[in-house]
CSV table of C-alpha atoms in Angstrom, one decimal:
chain,number,residue,atom,x,y,z
G,275,MET,CA,34.5,137.1,91.6
G,276,PRO,CA,37.7,138.6,89.9
G,277,THR,CA,37.3,141.0,87.1
G,278,ARG,CA,38.4,140.7,83.5
G,279,SER,CA,39.8,143.3,81.5
G,280,THR,CA,37.3,144.9,79.6
G,281,GLY,CA,39.8,144.8,76.5
G,282,THR,CA,39.6,142.3,73.3
G,283,ILE,CA,40.7,139.2,74.1
G,284,THR,CA,43.2,137.8,71.7
G,285,GLN,CA,44.6,133.8,71.7
G,286,ASP,CA,48.3,133.3,70.9
G,287,TRP,CA,48.4,131.0,67.9
G,288,GLU,CA,52.3,130.8,67.9
G,289,PRO,CA,53.7,127.4,67.9
G,290,VAL,CA,55.2,126.4,71.1
G,291,VAL,CA,57.9,123.4,70.4
G,292,LEU,CA,59.5,121.4,73.4
G,293,HIS,CA,62.2,119.8,73.1
G,294,LYS,CA,63.1,116.2,74.6
G,295,SER,CA,66.3,116.1,76.6
G,296,ARG,CA,69.5,114.1,75.3
G,297,PRO,CA,69.4,110.6,76.4
G,298,LYS,CA,71.9,109.6,78.8
G,299,ALA,CA,75.2,107.8,77.7
G,300,GLN,CA,74.0,104.6,79.6
G,301,ASP,CA,70.6,104.6,78.1
G,302,LEU,CA,72.5,105.0,74.6
G,303,ARG,CA,74.6,101.8,75.5
G,304,ASN,CA,71.3,99.7,76.3
G,305,PRO,CA,70.4,96.9,74.0
G,306,LYS,CA,67.0,98.0,73.4
G,307,ALA,CA,68.0,101.7,72.7
G,308,VAL,CA,70.7,100.4,70.0
G,309,ASN,CA,68.2,98.0,68.3
G,310,GLN,CA,65.5,100.7,68.3
G,311,ALA,CA,68.0,103.1,66.6
G,312,LEU,CA,68.9,100.2,64.3
G,313,ARG,CA,65.2,100.0,63.2
G,314,SER,CA,64.6,103.3,62.9
G,315,GLY,CA,67.7,104.3,60.5
G,316,ALA,CA,69.1,106.5,62.9
G,317,GLU,CA,73.2,106.3,62.9
G,318,VAL,CA,74.8,104.1,65.4
G,319,GLN,CA,78.2,104.1,66.2
G,320,THR,CA,80.0,100.8,66.9
G,321,ILE,CA,83.8,100.5,68.8
G,322,LYS,CA,85.3,97.4,69.0
G,323,LYS,CA,87.4,97.7,72.6
G,324,PHE,CA,90.6,96.3,72.8
G,325,ASP,CA,90.9,92.8,74.9
G,326,ALA,CA,87.0,92.8,75.1
G,327,GLY,CA,85.7,89.8,77.1
G,328,SER,CA,88.7,88.3,78.4
G,329,ASN,CA,89.1,87.9,82.1
G,330,ARG,CA,92.9,87.7,81.4
G,331,LYS,CA,95.6,90.1,82.3
G,332,PRO,CA,99.1,89.7,80.3
G,333,GLY,CA,101.9,89.2,82.9
G,334,PRO,CA,104.6,90.9,82.6
G,335,GLY,CA,106.7,91.0,79.4
G,336,ILE,CA,110.1,89.4,79.2
G,337,ASN,CA,111.8,92.8,78.9
G,338,ALA,CA,110.1,94.1,82.2
G,339,ARG,CA,111.2,90.6,83.7
G,340,LYS,CA,114.9,91.1,82.5
G,341,LEU,CA,114.7,94.6,84.2
G,342,GLU,CA,113.3,93.4,87.2
G,343,GLU,CA,115.8,90.6,87.8
G,344,GLY,CA,118.5,92.9,86.8
G,345,THR,CA,118.0,95.4,89.3
G,346,GLU,CA,116.8,93.8,92.4
G,347,PRO,CA,118.6,90.7,94.4
G,348,ALA,CA,117.3,87.0,93.4
G,349,ALA,CA,117.1,86.5,97.3
G,350,LEU,CA,116.0,88.6,100.1
G,351,GLU,CA,118.7,88.7,103.0
G,352,ARG,CA,117.9,86.6,106.2
G,353,VAL,CA,119.3,87.0,109.8
G,354,ALA,CA,122.8,85.3,110.0
G,355,VAL,CA,123.5,82.4,112.0
G,356,GLU,CA,125.9,84.2,114.3
G,357,VAL,CA,123.2,86.6,115.0
G,358,ARG,CA,120.6,83.7,115.5
G,359,GLN,CA,122.5,81.8,117.9
G,360,ALA,CA,123.7,84.8,119.8
G,361,ILE,CA,119.9,85.5,120.3
G,362,GLN,CA,119.3,82.1,121.4
G,363,LYS,CA,122.3,82.2,123.4
G,364,ALA,CA,121.3,85.2,125.3
G,365,ARG,CA,117.3,84.3,125.6
G,366,LEU,CA,118.5,81.0,127.4
G,367,GLU,CA,121.1,82.7,129.8
G,368,LYS,CA,118.4,85.1,131.2
G,369,LYS,CA,116.0,81.8,131.7
G,370,MET,CA,113.2,83.6,129.3
G,371,SER,CA,110.9,81.9,126.7
G,372,GLN,CA,110.3,83.0,123.1
G,373,ALA,CA,106.9,84.8,124.0
G,374,GLU,CA,108.3,86.4,127.4
G,375,LEU,CA,111.1,88.1,125.2
G,376,ALA,CA,108.4,89.0,122.4
G,377,LYS,CA,106.2,90.7,125.2
G,378,GLN,CA,109.0,92.7,126.4
G,379,ILE,CA,110.4,94.4,123.1
G,380,ASN,CA,106.6,94.4,122.0
G,381,GLU,CA,106.6,92.1,119.4
G,382,ARG,CA,104.6,89.1,118.5
G,383,PRO,CA,106.3,85.5,119.6
G,384,GLN,CA,106.5,84.8,116.1
G,385,VAL,CA,108.7,87.4,115.2
G,386,VAL,CA,111.2,86.1,117.9
G,387,GLN,CA,110.9,82.5,116.7
G,388,GLU,CA,111.7,83.7,113.2
G,389,TYR,CA,114.6,85.4,114.2
G,390,GLU,CA,115.7,82.3,116.0
G,391,ASN,CA,115.0,80.4,113.0
G,392,GLY,CA,116.5,82.3,110.7
G,393,LYS,CA,113.7,83.1,108.2
G,394,ALA,CA,113.4,86.8,109.4
G,395,GLN,CA,114.4,89.5,107.1
G,396,PRO,CA,116.7,91.7,109.7
G,397,ASN,CA,115.6,94.7,110.7
G,398,GLN,CA,117.5,97.1,112.5
G,399,ALA,CA,114.8,98.2,114.5
G,400,VAL,CA,113.5,94.7,116.3
G,401,LEU,CA,117.5,94.1,116.6
G,402,ALA,CA,118.0,97.1,119.0
G,403,LYS,CA,114.9,96.1,120.9
G,404,MET,CA,116.6,92.7,121.8
G,405,GLU,CA,120.0,94.0,122.1
G,406,ARG,CA,118.6,96.6,124.8
G,407,VAL,CA,116.3,93.5,126.7
G,408,LEU,CA,118.9,90.6,125.8
G,409,GLY,CA,121.9,92.8,126.8
G,410,VAL,CA,124.1,91.3,123.7
G,411,LYS,CA,125.5,92.8,120.5
G,412,LEU,CA,123.7,91.6,117.4
G,413,ARG,CA,124.0,94.4,115.3
G,414,GLY,CA,127.4,95.5,113.3
G,415,LYS,CA,130.5,93.0,113.5
G,416,ILE,CA,129.8,89.8,115.9
G,417,GLY,CA,132.6,88.5,117.8
G,418,LYS,CA,135.0,90.4,116.0
């Protein structure tokens, strides 16, 4: 058995206070906690959120639209008619299909189709590949 000291035994009757941790912000937003605080008379802060409860996002204002229209062109540049015809003519002279040309320039067949239909925005890198494969000049001044 363990031995005890032979001195006088005293008891410490000092009060010990244990503090609860502060509630987390998420718990403070809990409707049950808010109602309990209101019932107990505690101070509850309410804040009105701007545009709360609406799923709509406001569109750009009139000023933003005017600014955008003023700085950017209305229509995007498309492949010129001369370039479209030159691509198609050179491809047919080499007896290639659009898919074969696309494979040789490492692009999708849809890209070649858009260039020949005039729906694509001219990309200098793609035009350079087509020039190399077809052996025709597609960039710069054509036919002049």
